[in-house]
Amino acid sequence: MMNFIFLWMLGLSILMSMSSSSWFSFWLSMEINMMMFIPLMNSKNFLSCNSMINYFIIQSLASSMFLFSSILFFSLKITLFYNIIILSILIKLAAAPFHMWFPQISENISYKSFFLLSTIQKIIPLQILSVFNNNKIILFIVLSATLGTLGGFNQISLRKILAFSSISHLAWMMTLIMINQFYWIIYFMMYFFILLKIIIFLKMNFINTINNFYTKNLLPMNKFQLFSTFMSLGGLPPFMGFFMKLLSIILIINKMPFILVILILSSLGNLYFYSRILFPLVLSYNAMVKNYNVFSINSTTFFLINMTMFIMLLPWVKLL
């Protein structure tokens, strides 16, 4: 019951930020969002409590920077405080080079909390960032795309791999914010559903590291579904993630070609460590499959959903 109330308040804070243009309302919605999310991080162990404290300290620091810089900027009209506002939002988003807290906290929380941290908790900062209109975040886009990819190469923990992947996808969303104020929402929704399917699969099968795949007896259908979902997250055709990247490339290619090259190279790097995850899954074979979890959506339906989402979202390119 308490979790339902916290989630309801979490959604309410997001709606408040989306329907307001006041800086104080932005700050208030971020504070409500943070305070409602922290109890959801609790897994009744020491590591999750440590993550809660670290998250509170980092988010409070960023919120304080945002509040005081906003007051000073609108009072004194000094550009320095405007830049500090942007930095505070980038800290909340875990954009590189302010990203190291994100993988560390992700490692010690449950998959449910990690999913909320990677998706829902980024909506308000992204909405605030879309209000700005300057080119100073280009450097942070490049760093997020680069460090988000390089950080996932040597990881074994799936939470850390998905955390660095989230930083890499954040670079795409920040680029779309610079190109078009609203298109990042479509990209975010597609990323939301792809990550949700991965998290559900990993949680159902109690998979936390790459080595766990060696000990799991999975059906070939389940293996293909996990393979297709990770490839979709990496943007490999013909999965939904490819259409997500394709629509983004159409918008970016004429306005920021240099950034687009970096983003595409980043996606190729992501595909490398996604493939590294799937090697033990594809190479392992068990003659007797026991204690398996049958995933609810079969591979044919998943492919049809990808195609349908692409057909539905393609007209948005012209509208936006």
Coordinates of N, CA and C in Angstrom, one line a residue, residues 70-172:
S70 N 19.2 29.6 -9.6 CA 18.0 30.2 -10.2 C 17.7 31.6 -9.6
I71 N 17.8 31.6 -8.3 CA 17.5 32.9 -7.6 C 18.5 34.0 -8.0
L72 N 19.8 33.6 -8.0 CA 20.8 34.6 -8.3 C 20.8 35.0 -9.8
F73 N 20.5 34.0 -10.6 CA 20.4 34.4 -12.1 C 19.3 35.4 -12.4
F74 N 18.1 35.1 -11.9 CA 17.0 36.0 -12.2 C 17.1 37.3 -11.4
S75 N 17.9 37.4 -10.4 CA 18.1 38.6 -9.7 C 19.2 39.5 -10.3
L76 N 20.3 38.8 -10.6 CA 21.5 39.5 -11.1 C 21.8 39.4 -12.6
K77 N 21.1 38.5 -13.2 CA 21.3 38.3 -14.7 C 22.8 38.0 -15.1
I78 N 23.4 37.2 -14.3 CA 24.8 36.8 -14.5 C 24.9 35.4 -15.2
T79 N 25.6 35.3 -16.3 CA 25.6 34.1 -17.1 C 26.2 32.9 -16.3
L80 N 27.1 33.2 -15.4 CA 27.7 32.1 -14.6 C 26.7 31.3 -13.9
F81 N 25.7 31.9 -13.3 CA 24.6 31.2 -12.5 C 23.7 30.4 -13.5
Y82 N 23.6 30.9 -14.7 CA 22.8 30.2 -15.7 C 23.5 28.9 -16.0
N83 N 24.8 28.9 -16.1 CA 25.6 27.7 -16.4 C 25.6 26.7 -15.2
I84 N 25.5 27.3 -14.0 CA 25.4 26.4 -12.8 C 24.1 25.7 -12.8
I85 N 23.0 26.4 -13.2 CA 21.7 25.7 -13.3 C 21.8 24.5 -14.2
I86 N 22.4 24.6 -15.4 CA 22.6 23.5 -16.3 C 23.4 22.4 -15.7
L87 N 24.5 22.8 -15.0 CA 25.3 21.7 -14.4 C 24.5 21.0 -13.3
S88 N 23.7 21.6 -12.6 CA 22.9 20.9 -11.6 C 21.9 19.9 -12.2
I89 N 21.4 20.3 -13.4 CA 20.5 19.3 -14.1 C 21.3 18.2 -14.6
L90 N 22.5 18.4 -15.1 CA 23.3 17.3 -15.6 C 23.7 16.4 -14.5
I91 N 24.0 16.9 -13.3 CA 24.3 16.0 -12.2 C 23.1 15.1 -11.9
K92 N 21.9 15.7 -11.9 CA 20.7 14.9 -11.6 C 20.5 13.8 -12.7
L93 N 20.9 14.1 -13.9 CA 20.7 13.2 -15.0 C 21.8 12.1 -15.1
A94 N 22.9 12.3 -14.3 CA 24.0 11.5 -14.4 C 24.7 11.5 -15.7
A95 N 24.7 12.7 -16.3 CA 25.4 12.9 -17.6 C 26.9 13.0 -17.3
A96 N 27.7 12.4 -18.2 CA 29.2 12.5 -18.0 C 29.6 13.9 -18.1
P97 N 30.6 14.3 -17.3 CA 31.5 13.6 -16.4 C 30.9 13.5 -15.0
F98 N 29.6 13.7 -14.8 CA 29.0 13.7 -13.4 C 28.2 12.4 -13.3
H99 N 28.7 11.3 -13.9 CA 28.0 10.1 -14.0 C 28.4 9.0 -13.0
M100 N 29.5 9.1 -12.3 CA 30.0 7.9 -11.6 C 29.1 7.5 -10.4
W101 N 28.3 8.4 -9.9 CA 27.4 8.0 -8.8 C 26.3 7.0 -9.3
F102 N 26.0 7.1 -10.6 CA 24.9 6.3 -11.1 C 25.1 4.8 -11.2
P103 N 26.3 4.3 -11.8 CA 26.6 2.9 -11.7 C 26.8 2.3 -10.3
Q104 N 27.4 3.1 -9.5 CA 27.7 2.7 -8.1 C 26.4 2.5 -7.3
I105 N 25.4 3.4 -7.4 CA 24.2 3.2 -6.7 C 23.3 2.1 -7.4
S106 N 23.4 2.0 -8.7 CA 22.6 1.0 -9.4 C 23.0 -0.4 -9.0
E107 N 24.3 -0.6 -8.6 CA 24.8 -2.0 -8.3 C 24.1 -2.5 -7.0
N108 N 23.7 -1.7 -6.1 CA 23.2 -2.1 -4.8 C 21.7 -2.0 -4.6
I109 N 20.9 -1.8 -5.6 CA 19.5 -1.6 -5.4 C 18.8 -2.7 -6.3
S110 N 17.5 -2.9 -6.0 CA 16.8 -4.0 -6.7 C 16.5 -3.6 -8.2
Y111 N 16.1 -4.5 -9.0 CA 15.8 -4.2 -10.4 C 14.7 -3.3 -10.5
K112 N 13.7 -3.3 -9.7 CA 12.6 -2.4 -9.7 C 13.1 -1.0 -9.5
S113 N 13.9 -0.8 -8.5 CA 14.4 0.6 -8.2 C 15.3 1.0 -9.3
F114 N 16.1 0.1 -9.8 CA 17.0 0.5 -10.9 C 16.3 0.9 -12.1
F115 N 15.2 0.3 -12.4 CA 14.3 0.7 -13.6 C 13.8 2.1 -13.4
L116 N 13.3 2.3 -12.2 CA 12.7 3.7 -11.9 C 13.8 4.7 -12.0
L117 N 15.0 4.4 -11.5 CA 16.1 5.3 -11.5 C 16.6 5.6 -12.9
S118 N 16.5 4.6 -13.8 CA 17.0 4.8 -15.2 C 16.0 5.5 -16.1
T119 N 14.7 5.5 -15.7 CA 13.7 6.0 -16.6 C 12.9 7.1 -15.9
I120 N 12.1 6.8 -15.0 CA 11.1 7.8 -14.4 C 11.8 8.9 -13.7
Q121 N 13.0 8.7 -13.1 CA 13.7 9.7 -12.4 C 14.4 10.7 -13.3
K122 N 14.4 10.4 -14.6 CA 15.1 11.3 -15.5 C 14.1 12.2 -16.3
I123 N 12.8 12.0 -16.1 CA 11.8 12.8 -16.8 C 11.9 14.2 -16.5
I124 N 11.8 14.6 -15.2 CA 11.8 16.0 -14.8 C 13.0 16.7 -15.2
P125 N 14.3 16.2 -14.9 CA 15.4 16.9 -15.4 C 15.5 17.1 -16.9
L126 N 15.0 16.1 -17.6 CA 15.0 16.2 -19.1 C 14.0 17.3 -19.5
Q127 N 12.9 17.3 -18.8 CA 11.9 18.4 -19.1 C 12.4 19.8 -18.9
I128 N 13.1 19.9 -17.8 CA 13.8 21.2 -17.4 C 14.8 21.6 -18.5
L129 N 15.6 20.6 -18.8 CA 16.7 20.8 -19.8 C 16.1 21.2 -21.2
S130 N 14.9 20.7 -21.5 CA 14.3 21.1 -22.8 C 13.9 22.6 -22.8
V131 N 13.8 23.2 -21.6 CA 13.5 24.6 -21.6 C 14.6 25.5 -22.1
F132 N 15.9 25.0 -21.8 CA 17.1 25.7 -22.2 C 17.3 25.7 -23.7
N133 N 17.9 26.7 -24.2 CA 18.2 26.7 -25.7 C 19.7 27.3 -25.8
N134 N 20.7 26.4 -25.6 CA 22.1 26.8 -25.8 C 22.9 25.6 -26.3
N135 N 24.1 25.9 -26.7 CA 24.9 24.8 -27.3 C 26.0 24.3 -26.3
K136 N 25.9 24.7 -25.0 CA 26.9 24.4 -24.1 C 26.8 22.9 -23.6
I137 N 25.7 22.2 -23.9 CA 25.6 20.8 -23.5 C 26.2 19.9 -24.5
I138 N 26.7 20.5 -25.6 CA 27.3 19.6 -26.7 C 28.5 18.8 -26.1
L139 N 29.3 19.5 -25.3 CA 30.5 18.8 -24.7 C 30.0 17.6 -23.8
F140 N 28.9 17.8 -23.1 CA 28.4 16.7 -22.2 C 27.7 15.6 -23.0
I141 N 27.2 16.0 -24.2 CA 26.6 14.9 -25.1 C 27.8 14.0 -25.6
V142 N 28.9 14.6 -26.0 CA 30.0 13.9 -26.5 C 30.6 13.0 -25.4
L143 N 30.7 13.6 -24.2 CA 31.3 12.8 -23.1 C 30.4 11.7 -22.6
S144 N 29.1 11.9 -22.6 CA 28.1 10.9 -22.2 C 28.1 9.7 -23.2
A145 N 28.2 10.0 -24.5 CA 28.2 9.0 -25.5 C 29.5 8.2 -25.4
T146 N 30.6 8.9 -25.2 CA 31.9 8.2 -25.2 C 32.1 7.4 -23.9
L147 N 32.0 8.1 -22.7 CA 32.2 7.4 -21.5 C 31.1 6.3 -21.1
G148 N 29.9 6.6 -21.6 CA 28.9 5.6 -21.4 C 29.2 4.3 -22.1
T149 N 29.8 4.4 -23.3 CA 30.2 3.2 -24.0 C 31.4 2.5 -23.4
L150 N 32.5 3.3 -23.2 CA 33.7 2.8 -22.7 C 33.5 2.2 -21.3
G151 N 32.6 2.7 -20.5 CA 32.4 2.2 -19.1 C 31.8 0.9 -19.1
G152 N 31.1 0.5 -20.1 CA 30.4 -0.8 -20.1 C 31.3 -2.0 -20.6
F153 N 32.5 -1.7 -21.1 CA 33.3 -2.8 -21.7 C 33.8 -3.8 -20.7
N154 N 34.3 -3.4 -19.5 CA 34.9 -4.3 -18.5 C 34.0 -4.7 -17.4
Q155 N 32.7 -4.5 -17.6 CA 31.7 -4.8 -16.5 C 31.2 -6.2 -16.6
I156 N 30.9 -6.8 -15.4 CA 30.3 -8.2 -15.3 C 28.9 -8.0 -14.8
S157 N 28.7 -7.1 -13.9 CA 27.3 -6.9 -13.4 C 26.4 -6.3 -14.4
L158 N 25.2 -6.9 -14.6 CA 24.3 -6.5 -15.6 C 23.7 -5.1 -15.2
R159 N 23.6 -4.8 -13.9 CA 23.1 -3.5 -13.5 C 24.0 -2.4 -14.0
K160 N 25.3 -2.6 -13.8 CA 26.3 -1.6 -14.2 C 26.3 -1.5 -15.7
I161 N 26.2 -2.6 -16.4 CA 26.2 -2.5 -17.9 C 25.0 -1.7 -18.4
L162 N 23.8 -2.0 -17.8 CA 22.6 -1.3 -18.2 C 22.7 0.2 -17.7
A163 N 23.4 0.5 -16.6 CA 23.6 1.9 -16.2 C 24.4 2.7 -17.2
F164 N 25.6 2.1 -17.6 CA 26.4 2.8 -18.6 C 25.7 2.9 -19.9
S165 N 24.9 1.9 -20.3 CA 24.0 1.9 -21.5 C 23.0 3.1 -21.4
S166 N 22.5 3.3 -20.2 CA 21.5 4.4 -20.0 C 22.2 5.8 -20.2
I167 N 23.5 5.9 -19.7 CA 24.2 7.1 -20.0 C 24.4 7.4 -21.4
S168 N 24.7 6.3 -22.2 CA 24.9 6.4 -23.6 C 23.6 6.9 -24.3
H169 N 22.5 6.3 -23.9 CA 21.2 6.7 -24.5 C 20.8 8.1 -24.1
L170 N 21.3 8.5 -22.9 CA 21.0 9.9 -22.5 C 21.6 10.9 -23.5
A171 N 22.8 10.5 -24.1 CA 23.4 11.4 -25.0 C 22.5 11.6 -26.2
W172 N 21.8 10.5 -26.7 CA 20.8 10.7 -27.8 C 19.7 11.6 -27.4

